[in-house]
Amino acid sequence: MGSRMLSFTIILLCTAPILSYAVNPDWSAWERSKWRRSSSSSSSTRNVPPEGYYSPLAAGGSMLTLAQNTWPVGQGEPLNAIISGNSDERVLQDKEEDGGLRNYFLSFGFAGECLGQHVGDHQAADLGDGRGFHNETAVIRWNYGDPQLGTCKETIQGGNHFRYWVQDGPSANSGAIFMATSYEKSLDEQHGIVQNGYNLGRDWLVGNITGNFIDTPNVTDSTTFTGTTSWSNYTYQTDIKYVSGLLQNTNIGINHNDSVSVNGMNASDGLVAVLLVKITETPQQASASWTLSPPQFWQLQLLSLLFLSPLLLS
Ligand SMILES: *[C@@H]1O[C@H](CO)[C@@H](O)[C@H](O)[C@H]1NC(C)=O
Ligand SMILES: *[C@@H]1O[C@H](CO)[C@@H](O)[C@H](O)[C@H]1NC(C)=O
Ligand SMILES: *[C@@H]1O[C@H](CO)[C@@H](O)[C@H](O)[C@H]1NC(C)=O
Ligand SMILES: *[C@@H]1O[C@H](CO)[C@@H](O)[C@H](O)[C@H]1NC(C)=O
Ligand SMILES: *[C@@H]1O[C@H](CO)[C@@H](O)[C@H](O)[C@H]1NC(C)=O
Ligand SMILES: *[C@@H]1O[C@H](CO)[C@@H](O)[C@H](O)[C@H]1NC(C)=O
């Protein structure tokens, strides 16, 4: 009896650290990272060309979205920014944890919609990846420096915002993220687009990443910038390259083209900002997420021995 009690106490002492893993939140982080490793190997069908995306035009897709209730019917908005499929794998995951896409958006002042409520019509896009036209993944708004409620202000007063789609269909799975960026008017003005609002929306978003104002008329198809942004102790380096040949420099077919084009400039200037994103710093705890080291094989052996010993001793 005495030796049984002793064994029981020893078992408790030895299992305590292991039991604590079960309640330790780091355990779930470990589980998640395991899952992520296995899921990224299963998504190995992702095949990224050197430029980081497939041109939607190559397979019957479009670089213009399809907006609802337009006049004439069928007007769209330019997909004027792309997050390259060659970006850090973590940035291409649509989530806020682990330095994901939503955390990257927060790093340059953009967040999901006010209190999670969608305002306005959905738009559809066909990225030429075999999925056809489908509605945006989400609408993201400039948060006026307030990550909690700033996007509510954007919804009411207007400001910069974008819809995005992921190029992940079976026939062109680059994982690239296509964004339709524009600077919109207030809710009172039915969220129309300000003059030159597509080109400005793209360049002000790029300016938010680089920290320097971008002069839209100066941007050409050989313009490059680099910017560094951080959120939740993840630091992102974004290399930005403007490219031509995807969008057209035109007014034709662009939503609100009667009011957006200004001084002879087309509503779409024909340029797309391609963002290649790397994570250069991660939070301390992500690299050392074990507060206790994981159970070693010898500890497990000892544990099974101790479980057996009361039987042996009785
Ligand atoms: C896409 O959005 C439109 C209009 O907002 C809606 O009518 C339609 O049901 C949506 N489609 C899907 C598949 O959710
Ligand atoms: C950041 O975005 C806001 C809203 O679009 C814009 O007013 C501001 O000029 C941008 N900052 C830079 C440096 O471009
Ligand atoms: C844009 O170009 C004009 C004319 O070349 C120049 O004077 C101006 O400084 C440029 N603006 C920026 C922000 O580089
Ligand atoms: C970021 O790191 C600092 C210490 O370097 C720490 O105090 C802070 O809690 C961290 N913040 C987040 C959101 O991880
Ligand atoms: C505007 O677009 C038309 C094609 O729709 C093009 O012919 C014209 O040159 C463009 N204007 C400018 C200023 O680039
Ligand atoms: C806007 O685009 C439509 C085609 O969808 C075209 O008929 C119209 O002339 C354009 N308007 C302007 C002001 O360029």
Short mmCIF file of C-alpha atoms and ligand atoms in Angstrom, two decimals:
data_model
loop_
_atom_site.label_atom_id
_atom_site.label_comp_id
_atom_site.label_asym_id
_atom_site.label_seq_id
_atom_site.Cartn_x
_atom_site.Cartn_y
_atom_site.Cartn_z
CA MET A 1 0.00 0.00 0.00
CA GLY A 2 2.78 2.36 1.02
CA SER A 3 4.79 1.62 -2.10
CA ARG A 4 1.65 2.02 -4.21
CA MET A 5 1.05 5.41 -2.72
CA LEU A 6 4.66 6.30 -3.43
CA SER A 7 4.34 5.16 -7.06
CA PHE A 8 1.13 7.13 -7.43
CA THR A 9 2.84 10.27 -6.13
CA ILE A 10 5.77 9.72 -8.48
CA ILE A 11 3.35 9.26 -11.38
CA LEU A 12 1.58 12.50 -10.51
CA LEU A 13 4.86 14.37 -10.27
CA CYS A 14 6.03 13.01 -13.59
CA THR A 15 2.78 13.51 -15.46
CA ALA A 16 2.29 17.08 -14.19
CA PRO A 17 4.38 18.69 -16.93
CA ILE A 18 2.71 16.51 -19.56
CA LEU A 19 -0.78 17.26 -18.24
CA SER A 20 0.08 20.95 -18.30
CA TYR A 21 0.80 20.74 -22.02
CA ALA A 22 -2.79 19.76 -22.51
CA VAL A 23 -4.08 22.95 -20.93
CA ASN A 24 -1.24 25.14 -22.11
CA PRO A 25 -2.36 27.31 -25.08
CA ASP A 26 1.04 26.66 -26.67
CA TRP A 27 -0.08 23.11 -27.17
CA SER A 28 -2.76 24.26 -29.57
CA ALA A 29 -0.21 26.48 -31.34
CA TRP A 30 1.92 23.38 -31.77
CA GLU A 31 -1.08 21.42 -33.06
CA ARG A 32 -1.91 24.24 -35.45
CA SER A 33 1.63 24.41 -36.79
CA LYS A 34 1.62 20.64 -37.32
CA TRP A 35 -1.68 20.97 -39.16
CA ARG A 36 -0.32 23.83 -41.22
CA ARG A 37 2.66 21.75 -42.25
CA SER A 38 0.47 18.90 -43.36
CA SER A 39 -2.05 21.17 -45.08
CA SER A 40 0.66 23.05 -46.98
CA SER A 41 1.99 19.76 -48.27
CA SER A 42 -1.51 18.81 -49.40
CA SER A 43 -1.84 22.16 -51.20
CA SER A 44 1.30 21.32 -53.13
CA THR A 45 -0.78 21.68 -56.29
CA ARG A 46 -0.03 25.40 -55.92
CA ASN A 47 2.28 26.21 -58.77
CA VAL A 48 3.58 29.75 -58.91
CA PRO A 49 5.07 31.24 -62.08
CA PRO A 50 8.11 33.54 -61.67
CA GLU A 51 5.98 36.72 -61.90
CA GLY A 52 3.88 35.47 -58.96
CA TYR A 53 0.45 35.16 -60.64
CA TYR A 54 -1.19 33.95 -63.84
CA SER A 55 -2.68 36.61 -66.11
CA PRO A 56 -6.45 36.11 -65.92
CA LEU A 57 -6.55 37.20 -69.56
CA ALA A 58 -4.69 34.05 -70.64
CA ALA A 59 -7.68 31.84 -69.80
CA GLY A 60 -10.77 33.92 -70.50
CA GLY A 61 -10.80 35.76 -67.17
CA SER A 62 -10.85 39.52 -66.71
CA MET A 63 -8.84 42.20 -64.94
CA LEU A 64 -12.13 44.03 -64.30
CA THR A 65 -14.60 42.95 -61.65
CA LEU A 66 -18.29 42.68 -62.43
CA ALA A 67 -20.20 45.24 -60.36
CA GLN A 68 -23.93 45.05 -59.61
CA ASN A 69 -26.49 47.67 -60.67
CA THR A 70 -24.25 49.58 -63.05
CA TRP A 71 -25.17 51.76 -65.95
CA PRO A 72 -24.51 50.61 -68.56
CA VAL A 73 -24.91 47.04 -67.27
CA GLY A 74 -21.68 45.09 -66.85
CA GLN A 75 -19.26 47.85 -65.79
CA GLY A 76 -16.43 46.73 -63.54
CA GLU A 77 -13.59 47.91 -61.37
CA PRO A 78 -9.88 47.44 -62.08
CA LEU A 79 -7.99 44.70 -60.22
CA ASN A 80 -5.13 47.12 -59.72
CA ALA A 81 -2.97 45.42 -57.07
CA ILE A 82 -1.76 41.83 -56.69
CA ILE A 83 -0.06 40.15 -53.74
CA SER A 84 2.37 37.79 -55.45
CA GLY A 85 2.00 34.04 -54.96
CA ASN A 86 5.76 34.05 -54.33
CA SER A 87 5.16 35.95 -51.06
CA ASP A 88 5.73 34.28 -47.70
CA GLU A 89 3.38 31.29 -47.38
CA ARG A 90 2.04 32.69 -44.07
CA VAL A 91 0.94 35.95 -45.73
CA LEU A 92 -1.13 33.99 -48.26
CA GLN A 93 -3.27 32.42 -45.48
CA ASP A 94 -6.53 34.34 -45.02
CA LYS A 95 -6.33 34.84 -41.24
CA GLU A 96 -5.03 37.24 -38.61
CA GLU A 97 -3.01 34.74 -36.52
CA ASP A 98 0.54 33.65 -37.31
CA GLY A 99 1.27 36.78 -39.34
CA GLY A 100 -1.44 35.92 -41.89
CA LEU A 101 -3.01 38.09 -44.59
CA ARG A 102 -5.35 39.97 -42.22
CA ASN A 103 -2.40 40.85 -39.98
CA TYR A 104 -0.50 42.07 -43.04
CA PHE A 105 -3.47 44.31 -43.98
CA LEU A 106 -3.49 45.71 -40.42
CA SER A 107 0.23 46.49 -40.73
CA PHE A 108 -0.57 49.21 -43.27
CA GLY A 109 -3.81 50.44 -41.74
CA PHE A 110 -6.54 48.28 -43.30
CA ALA A 111 -9.05 46.03 -41.55
CA GLY A 112 -12.22 44.02 -42.10
CA GLU A 113 -15.62 45.66 -42.24
CA CYS A 114 -17.26 47.66 -39.46
CA LEU A 115 -18.37 45.23 -36.70
CA GLY A 116 -18.12 42.40 -39.23
CA GLN A 117 -21.15 43.66 -41.17
CA HIS A 118 -20.93 43.83 -44.95
CA VAL A 119 -22.17 47.09 -46.46
CA GLY A 120 -22.77 47.52 -50.18
CA ASP A 121 -23.11 45.17 -53.13
CA HIS A 122 -20.84 42.24 -53.72
CA GLN A 123 -18.77 42.16 -56.86
CA ALA A 124 -17.60 39.16 -58.81
CA ALA A 125 -14.29 38.46 -60.54
CA ASP A 126 -12.97 35.74 -62.86
CA LEU A 127 -9.24 35.27 -62.33
CA GLY A 128 -8.96 32.75 -65.17
CA ASP A 129 -8.25 29.93 -62.71
CA GLY A 130 -11.20 27.74 -63.60
CA ARG A 131 -13.53 29.02 -60.88
CA GLY A 132 -15.35 31.47 -63.14
CA PHE A 133 -16.95 34.67 -61.82
CA HIS A 134 -17.49 34.56 -58.05
CA ASN A 135 -17.99 37.15 -55.32
CA GLU A 136 -15.09 38.69 -53.41
CA THR A 137 -13.55 36.91 -50.41
CA ALA A 138 -14.00 40.07 -48.34
CA VAL A 139 -14.05 43.87 -48.38
CA ILE A 140 -11.23 45.57 -46.48
CA ARG A 141 -11.31 49.24 -45.52
CA TRP A 142 -8.80 51.85 -44.41
CA ASN A 143 -9.14 52.09 -40.63
CA TYR A 144 -8.14 55.73 -40.07
CA GLY A 145 -5.57 54.54 -37.53
CA ASP A 146 -8.17 52.78 -35.38
CA PRO A 147 -8.04 49.00 -35.88
CA GLN A 148 -11.24 48.43 -33.84
CA LEU A 149 -13.75 50.98 -35.17
CA GLY A 150 -11.91 52.87 -37.92
CA THR A 151 -13.52 50.89 -40.71
CA CYS A 152 -16.93 52.08 -39.41
CA LYS A 153 -15.76 55.63 -40.04
CA GLU A 154 -14.62 54.59 -43.53
CA THR A 155 -18.03 53.07 -44.26
CA ILE A 156 -19.78 56.31 -43.28
CA GLN A 157 -17.33 58.98 -44.47
CA GLY A 158 -15.78 57.08 -47.35
CA GLY A 159 -12.08 56.46 -47.94
CA ASN A 160 -9.76 53.87 -49.32
CA HIS A 161 -10.95 50.27 -49.57
CA PHE A 162 -10.52 47.12 -51.61
CA ARG A 163 -12.20 43.84 -52.44
CA TYR A 164 -10.01 40.79 -52.96
CA TRP A 165 -10.06 37.38 -54.61
CA VAL A 166 -7.56 34.49 -54.39
CA GLN A 167 -6.30 32.89 -57.59
CA ASP A 168 -6.54 29.31 -56.35
CA GLY A 169 -8.74 27.51 -58.88
CA PRO A 170 -7.71 24.19 -60.43
CA SER A 171 -6.33 25.56 -63.70
CA ALA A 172 -4.18 28.43 -62.35
CA ASN A 173 -3.42 27.92 -58.68
CA SER A 174 -0.84 30.61 -57.89
CA GLY A 175 -2.30 31.58 -54.51
CA ALA A 176 -1.89 35.24 -55.59
CA ILE A 177 -4.36 37.75 -54.16
CA PHE A 178 -6.01 40.15 -56.60
CA MET A 179 -7.27 43.42 -55.14
CA ALA A 180 -9.69 45.98 -56.60
CA THR A 181 -8.65 49.14 -54.80
CA SER A 182 -10.53 52.44 -54.90
CA TYR A 183 -11.11 55.55 -52.85
CA GLU A 184 -14.84 55.78 -52.30
CA LYS A 185 -17.19 58.64 -51.44
CA SER A 186 -19.35 58.72 -48.31
CA LEU A 187 -22.38 56.53 -47.67
CA ASP A 188 -24.56 59.64 -48.25
CA GLU A 189 -23.16 59.81 -51.77
CA GLN A 190 -23.95 56.09 -52.29
CA HIS A 191 -20.26 55.17 -52.07
CA GLY A 192 -19.41 56.47 -55.54
CA ILE A 193 -15.73 56.74 -56.40
CA VAL A 194 -13.84 60.02 -56.08
CA GLN A 195 -12.19 61.55 -59.17
CA ASN A 196 -9.27 59.34 -60.27
CA GLY A 197 -10.26 57.13 -57.30
CA TYR A 198 -8.98 53.80 -58.71
CA ASN A 199 -5.46 54.99 -59.50
CA LEU A 200 -5.30 57.06 -56.30
CA GLY A 201 -6.65 54.24 -54.14
CA ARG A 202 -3.91 51.93 -55.45
CA ASP A 203 -1.16 54.51 -54.93
CA TRP A 204 -2.31 55.66 -51.48
CA LEU A 205 -2.37 52.02 -50.39
CA VAL A 206 1.19 51.67 -51.73
CA GLY A 207 2.03 54.95 -49.93
CA ASN A 208 0.71 53.46 -46.70
CA ILE A 209 3.17 50.58 -47.17
CA THR A 210 6.19 52.71 -48.12
CA GLY A 211 5.40 55.61 -45.77
CA ASN A 212 5.98 58.05 -48.63
CA PHE A 213 3.34 59.80 -50.69
CA ILE A 214 3.19 58.40 -54.24
CA ASP A 215 2.58 60.97 -56.98
CA THR A 216 0.17 59.08 -59.26
CA PRO A 217 1.02 60.85 -62.57
CA ASN A 218 4.70 59.97 -62.01
CA VAL A 219 4.12 56.21 -61.73
CA THR A 220 5.15 54.17 -64.79
CA ASP A 221 5.50 50.47 -65.64
CA SER A 222 9.08 50.49 -64.37
CA THR A 223 8.37 52.10 -60.99
CA THR A 224 9.49 50.11 -57.93
CA PHE A 225 9.30 50.80 -54.20
CA THR A 226 10.13 48.96 -51.00
CA GLY A 227 8.32 49.40 -47.69
CA THR A 228 8.45 47.95 -44.20
CA THR A 229 5.35 47.64 -42.00
CA SER A 230 4.61 45.84 -38.71
CA TRP A 231 1.66 44.55 -36.73
CA SER A 232 1.56 42.28 -33.65
CA ASN A 233 5.34 42.04 -33.78
CA TYR A 234 5.35 40.62 -37.29
CA THR A 235 7.41 42.78 -39.65
CA TYR A 236 6.77 42.66 -43.38
CA GLN A 237 9.01 43.80 -46.18
CA THR A 238 7.05 44.56 -49.34
CA ASP A 239 8.78 44.97 -52.70
CA ILE A 240 6.41 46.76 -55.06
CA LYS A 241 6.65 46.73 -58.84
CA TYR A 242 4.21 48.43 -61.20
CA VAL A 243 3.41 46.40 -64.30
CA SER A 244 1.53 47.12 -67.52
CA GLY A 245 -0.09 44.65 -69.91
CA LEU A 246 -2.68 43.26 -67.48
CA LEU A 247 -5.10 46.19 -67.17
CA GLN A 248 -5.92 48.48 -70.03
CA ASN A 249 -5.34 52.21 -69.92
CA THR A 250 -8.96 53.10 -70.61
CA ASN A 251 -12.29 54.49 -69.52
CA ILE A 252 -14.28 51.88 -71.38
CA GLY A 253 -16.16 49.47 -69.14
CA ILE A 254 -14.93 51.07 -65.90
CA ASN A 255 -17.61 51.61 -63.24
CA HIS A 256 -18.44 55.33 -62.67
CA ASN A 257 -16.22 56.21 -65.66
CA ASP A 258 -18.28 59.37 -66.27
CA SER A 259 -17.23 60.93 -62.96
CA VAL A 260 -13.91 59.23 -62.11
CA SER A 261 -11.80 60.23 -65.10
CA VAL A 262 -10.33 63.69 -64.75
CA ASN A 263 -8.21 66.05 -66.88
CA GLY A 264 -8.09 63.62 -69.81
CA MET A 265 -6.69 60.83 -67.59
CA ASN A 266 -8.48 57.52 -67.93
CA ALA A 267 -10.27 56.00 -64.93
CA SER A 268 -7.82 53.09 -65.25
CA ASP A 269 -4.26 54.16 -66.07
CA GLY A 270 -3.42 50.55 -67.01
CA LEU A 271 -0.96 49.87 -64.17
CA VAL A 272 -1.07 47.13 -61.55
CA ALA A 273 1.04 47.26 -58.37
CA VAL A 274 2.50 43.79 -57.69
CA LEU A 275 3.43 43.31 -54.02
CA LEU A 276 5.99 40.69 -53.04
CA VAL A 277 5.78 40.27 -49.26
CA LYS A 278 8.36 38.71 -46.94
CA ILE A 279 8.16 38.33 -43.17
CA THR A 280 11.41 39.67 -41.73
CA GLU A 281 10.60 39.53 -37.99
CA THR A 282 8.24 37.39 -35.94
CA PRO A 283 7.16 37.67 -32.28
CA GLN A 284 9.56 36.19 -29.73
CA GLN A 285 7.09 33.58 -28.57
CA ALA A 286 6.55 32.23 -32.08
CA SER A 287 10.16 31.09 -32.34
CA ALA A 288 10.23 29.80 -28.73
CA SER A 289 6.62 28.77 -28.26
CA TRP A 290 7.37 26.03 -25.69
CA THR A 291 7.35 27.38 -22.17
CA LEU A 292 8.30 23.81 -21.22
CA SER A 293 10.28 21.61 -23.54
CA PRO A 294 8.24 18.89 -25.28
CA PRO A 295 8.17 15.47 -23.59
CA GLN A 296 11.26 13.46 -24.44
CA PHE A 297 11.12 9.79 -25.35
CA TRP A 298 12.89 8.73 -22.13
CA GLN A 299 10.30 10.61 -20.07
CA LEU A 300 7.50 8.72 -21.78
CA GLN A 301 9.30 5.43 -21.14
CA LEU A 302 9.69 6.30 -17.47
CA LEU A 303 6.03 7.23 -17.34
CA SER A 304 4.84 3.90 -18.75
CA LEU A 305 7.16 2.10 -16.35
CA LEU A 306 5.64 3.99 -13.43
CA PHE A 307 2.11 3.18 -14.57
CA LEU A 308 3.04 -0.50 -14.61
CA SER A 309 4.93 -0.50 -11.31
CA PRO A 310 1.86 -0.46 -8.95
CA LEU A 311 0.68 -3.64 -10.69
CA LEU A 312 4.10 -5.20 -10.38
CA LEU A 313 4.43 -4.17 -6.73
CA SER A 314 1.00 -5.32 -5.61
C1 LIG B 1 -22.91 37.41 -54.94
O1 LIG B 1 -23.44 38.68 -54.64
C2 LIG B 1 -24.70 38.93 -55.23
C3 LIG B 1 -25.09 40.38 -55.03
O2 LIG B 1 -24.63 40.99 -53.89
C4 LIG B 1 -25.73 37.97 -54.65
O3 LIG B 1 -26.99 38.18 -55.25
C5 LIG B 1 -25.26 36.54 -54.91
O4 LIG B 1 -26.13 35.63 -54.28
C6 LIG B 1 -23.85 36.33 -54.42
N1 LIG B 1 -23.40 35.02 -54.85
C7 LIG B 1 -22.96 34.10 -54.00
C8 LIG B 1 -22.54 32.80 -54.61
O5 LIG B 1 -22.90 34.28 -52.78
C1 LIG B 2 -2.43 56.44 -46.46
O1 LIG B 2 -3.79 56.29 -46.80
C2 LIG B 2 -4.60 57.43 -46.59
C3 LIG B 2 -6.02 57.01 -46.93
O2 LIG B 2 -6.11 56.49 -48.21
C4 LIG B 2 -4.10 58.57 -47.47
O3 LIG B 2 -4.88 59.73 -47.21
C5 LIG B 2 -2.64 58.84 -47.15
O4 LIG B 2 -2.16 59.83 -48.04
C6 LIG B 2 -1.84 57.59 -47.30
N1 LIG B 2 -0.45 57.83 -46.91
C7 LIG B 2 0.53 57.89 -47.79
C8 LIG B 2 1.90 58.18 -47.24
O5 LIG B 2 0.36 57.70 -48.98
C1 LIG B 3 6.78 63.95 -60.09
O1 LIG B 3 7.38 64.41 -61.27
C2 LIG B 3 7.56 65.80 -61.34
C3 LIG B 3 8.05 66.17 -62.72
O2 LIG B 3 9.06 65.31 -63.14
C4 LIG B 3 8.53 66.22 -60.22
O3 LIG B 3 8.70 67.64 -60.23
C5 LIG B 3 7.98 65.77 -58.89
O4 LIG B 3 8.93 66.05 -57.88
C6 LIG B 3 7.69 64.30 -58.89
N1 LIG B 3 7.00 63.95 -57.65
C7 LIG B 3 7.47 63.03 -56.81
C8 LIG B 3 6.69 62.81 -55.56
O5 LIG B 3 8.49 62.39 -57.04
C1 LIG B 4 5.57 42.55 -28.92
O1 LIG B 4 6.83 42.44 -28.28
C2 LIG B 4 6.94 43.16 -27.06
C3 LIG B 4 8.34 42.99 -26.50
O2 LIG B 4 9.29 43.07 -27.53
C4 LIG B 4 5.92 42.64 -26.07
O3 LIG B 4 5.97 43.44 -24.89
C5 LIG B 4 4.53 42.72 -26.68
O4 LIG B 4 3.60 42.12 -25.81
C6 LIG B 4 4.48 42.02 -28.02
N1 LIG B 4 3.18 42.26 -28.61
C7 LIG B 4 2.49 41.33 -29.25
C8 LIG B 4 1.16 41.76 -29.79
O5 LIG B 4 2.91 40.19 -29.39
C1 LIG B 5 -7.53 56.61 -72.63
O1 LIG B 5 -7.97 55.40 -73.17
C2 LIG B 5 -8.07 55.33 -74.58
C3 LIG B 5 -8.55 53.93 -74.94
O2 LIG B 5 -9.82 53.70 -74.38
C4 LIG B 5 -6.73 55.63 -75.22
O3 LIG B 5 -6.86 55.66 -76.62
C5 LIG B 5 -6.21 56.97 -74.72
O4 LIG B 5 -4.92 57.19 -75.23
C6 LIG B 5 -6.15 56.99 -73.20
N1 LIG B 5 -5.82 58.30 -72.70
C7 LIG B 5 -4.68 58.58 -72.06
C8 LIG B 5 -4.51 59.99 -71.59
O5 LIG B 5 -3.83 57.73 -71.81
C1 LIG B 6 -17.93 54.17 -69.96
O1 LIG B 6 -17.88 52.83 -70.45
C2 LIG B 6 -18.92 52.52 -71.38
C3 LIG B 6 -18.75 51.07 -71.83
O2 LIG B 6 -19.02 50.19 -70.81
C4 LIG B 6 -18.85 53.42 -72.58
O3 LIG B 6 -19.96 53.15 -73.43
C5 LIG B 6 -18.88 54.87 -72.13
O4 LIG B 6 -18.67 55.71 -73.26
C6 LIG B 6 -17.79 55.13 -71.10
N1 LIG B 6 -17.92 56.50 -70.60
C7 LIG B 6 -16.91 57.38 -70.61
C8 LIG B 6 -17.20 58.72 -70.04
O5 LIG B 6 -15.81 57.11 -71.05
#
